[in-house]
Amino acid sequence: MTAGAPSTSGLAVVVGAGGALGAALLAQLQHEGPYDRVLGLGRAGEIRIDYADEASIAAAAQAVANMCAESGLALRLLLVATGFLHGAQGQPERSWRHLDAGYLQQVFLVNTFGPALLIKHFFPLLPRQGRCVAGFVSARVGSISDNALGGWYGYRASKAALNQLVKTAAIELTRNNSESICVALHPGTVNTPLSQPFAKSGLTVRPPQEAAGDLLAVLAGLAPADTGALVDYRGQTLPF
């Protein structure tokens, strides 16, 4: 990968800022990032996003568009750090016998449908000239070719679908701006409520602050030639 200097001006938006990784990304961008303004979006706050309510996503995009118009700043970074693995709707499946429609609907809503709607409403705000970056937190287990263990049907499938959305959107985004970068990101196993029940003995689990720093460093080093890839926190391109 060829390092490219991030823009020293512009707006950065973190979606999922209420989660552990999203909050760490937001904090580091606010304290150390090269952007003039950093905004966190989530299920709470002044600008609220609810993936089950497309109107909220459209309204959030309009609020960001108004902010850009009033400040003269361009949206240079969009980071999506939302994800769902387990909760009241169900747990990741160990077998096809555990497949459940309610769980599948929730895992696809958060991991796939929501990010797709963010692409729909936020990508038109990205500038048509100059470097801009869109990063979507995905997972290595979303790789179809790198699946040796099976299980986790819904989570794997929803992240694989997200990777395809990112790849497809990257192609269209390049037509609008040849300097744009759109990637899926594998943060490794991060110490968050999402991963804690499944952290195995001997598995390297990293603090959110460390994972956030690694991801931001990787994004800073990406070039337009890297767009459409699934990239891990070490900067390595992973197979789809």
Tab-separated table of N, CA, C and O in Angstrom, residues 23 44 46 48-49 59 76 89 100-101 108 113-114 118 120 131 136 147 153 162 166 195 200 202 211 218 226 229 232:
chain	number	residue	atom	x	y	z
A	23	ALA	N	-16.560	4.662	20.152
A	23	ALA	CA	-16.188	5.722	21.082
A	23	ALA	C	-14.683	5.955	21.068
A	23	ALA	O	-14.214	7.105	21.143
A	44	ALA	N	-28.235	7.463	20.296
A	44	ALA	CA	-28.540	8.536	21.227
A	44	ALA	C	-27.763	9.775	20.792
A	44	ALA	O	-26.842	9.702	19.988
A	46	GLU	N	-27.715	14.227	19.835
A	46	GLU	CA	-28.449	15.256	19.098
A	46	GLU	C	-28.856	14.781	17.713
A	46	GLU	O	-29.958	15.059	17.235
A	48	ARG	N	-29.551	11.485	15.836
A	48	ARG	CA	-29.801	10.079	16.151
A	48	ARG	C	-29.951	9.261	14.873
A	48	ARG	O	-30.548	9.711	13.902
A	49	ILE	N	-29.407	8.063	14.903
A	49	ILE	CA	-29.562	7.124	13.788
A	49	ILE	C	-30.131	5.817	14.315
A	49	ILE	O	-29.631	5.255	15.290
A	59	ALA	N	-32.421	11.900	7.750
A	59	ALA	CA	-32.386	13.149	8.511
A	59	ALA	C	-30.981	13.436	9.026
A	59	ALA	O	-30.531	14.595	9.030
A	76	ARG	N	-14.813	14.304	4.718
A	76	ARG	CA	-13.611	13.618	4.235
A	76	ARG	C	-13.440	12.214	4.808
A	76	ARG	O	-12.703	11.404	4.246
A	89	GLN	N	-32.189	-10.973	20.725
A	89	GLN	CA	-32.742	-11.616	19.522
A	89	GLN	C	-32.124	-12.983	19.265
A	89	GLN	O	-32.617	-13.730	18.416
A	100	ASP	N	-32.488	-19.142	13.032
A	100	ASP	CA	-33.718	-18.553	13.552
A	100	ASP	C	-33.997	-17.257	12.786
A	100	ASP	O	-33.101	-16.408	12.642
A	101	ALA	N	-35.226	-17.100	12.327
A	101	ALA	CA	-35.575	-15.947	11.493
A	101	ALA	C	-35.404	-14.628	12.243
A	101	ALA	O	-34.919	-13.637	11.678
A	108	PHE	N	-28.724	-9.092	10.229
A	108	PHE	CA	-28.620	-8.450	8.919
A	108	PHE	C	-29.012	-6.977	8.991
A	108	PHE	O	-28.449	-6.144	8.259
A	113	PHE	N	-28.026	-4.162	6.422
A	113	PHE	CA	-29.021	-3.209	5.917
A	113	PHE	C	-28.709	-1.783	6.364
A	113	PHE	O	-28.817	-0.842	5.568
A	114	GLY	N	-28.342	-1.612	7.634
A	114	GLY	CA	-28.021	-0.278	8.125
A	114	GLY	C	-26.869	0.362	7.376
A	114	GLY	O	-26.995	1.488	6.869
A	118	LEU	N	-26.680	3.756	5.002
A	118	LEU	CA	-25.701	4.819	5.195
A	118	LEU	C	-25.019	5.152	3.875
A	118	LEU	O	-24.780	6.327	3.560
A	120	LYS	N	-26.322	4.801	0.937
A	120	LYS	CA	-27.331	5.498	0.134
A	120	LYS	C	-27.407	6.976	0.481
A	120	LYS	O	-27.464	7.833	-0.425
A	131	ARG	N	-8.953	13.651	-1.585
A	131	ARG	CA	-9.017	12.399	-0.825
A	131	ARG	C	-10.234	12.376	0.096
A	131	ARG	O	-10.507	13.342	0.822
A	136	PHE	N	-15.767	0.727	6.862
A	136	PHE	CA	-16.842	-0.018	7.506
A	136	PHE	C	-16.237	-1.162	8.309
A	136	PHE	O	-15.576	-2.031	7.735
A	147	ASN	N	-12.904	-19.751	5.616
A	147	ASN	CA	-13.873	-20.281	6.578
A	147	ASN	C	-13.602	-21.765	6.749
A	147	ASN	O	-14.017	-22.590	5.941
A	153	TYR	N	-23.642	-18.785	11.271
A	153	TYR	CA	-24.204	-18.584	9.934
A	153	TYR	C	-24.603	-17.129	9.684
A	153	TYR	O	-24.221	-16.530	8.672
A	162	LEU	N	-21.910	-7.404	3.799
A	162	LEU	CA	-21.349	-6.063	3.981
A	162	LEU	C	-20.106	-5.879	3.123
A	162	LEU	O	-19.931	-4.834	2.469
A	166	VAL	N	-19.512	-2.999	0.286
A	166	VAL	CA	-18.364	-2.101	0.274
A	166	VAL	C	-17.642	-2.172	-1.064
A	166	VAL	O	-17.285	-1.137	-1.657
A	195	SER	N	-17.772	-9.091	21.852
A	195	SER	CA	-16.850	-10.228	21.768
A	195	SER	C	-16.633	-10.949	23.094
A	195	SER	O	-16.192	-12.105	23.104
A	200	LYS	N	-11.896	-16.687	23.657
A	200	LYS	CA	-11.342	-17.971	24.075
A	200	LYS	C	-10.030	-17.771	24.828
A	200	LYS	O	-9.323	-16.788	24.631
A	202	GLY	N	-6.343	-17.910	25.432
A	202	GLY	CA	-5.233	-17.879	24.492
A	202	GLY	C	-5.473	-16.978	23.298
A	202	GLY	O	-4.535	-16.708	22.528
A	211	ALA	N	-7.137	-0.954	19.237
A	211	ALA	CA	-7.726	-1.302	17.945
A	211	ALA	C	-8.055	-0.060	17.140
A	211	ALA	O	-7.822	-0.004	15.921
A	218	VAL	N	-3.993	2.506	9.723
A	218	VAL	CA	-4.164	1.798	8.450
A	218	VAL	C	-4.879	2.686	7.442
A	218	VAL	O	-4.467	2.807	6.281
A	226	ASP	N	-6.244	0.840	-3.155
A	226	ASP	CA	-6.687	-0.117	-2.148
A	226	ASP	C	-8.202	-0.160	-2.000
A	226	ASP	O	-8.721	-0.994	-1.250
A	229	ALA	N	-11.267	-3.122	-0.789
A	229	ALA	CA	-10.633	-4.273	-0.141
A	229	ALA	C	-11.176	-4.482	1.270
A	229	ALA	O	-11.786	-3.596	1.872
A	232	ASP	N	-7.146	-5.627	7.316
A	232	ASP	CA	-7.131	-5.833	8.758
A	232	ASP	C	-6.337	-4.737	9.458
A	232	ASP	O	-5.784	-3.832	8.822
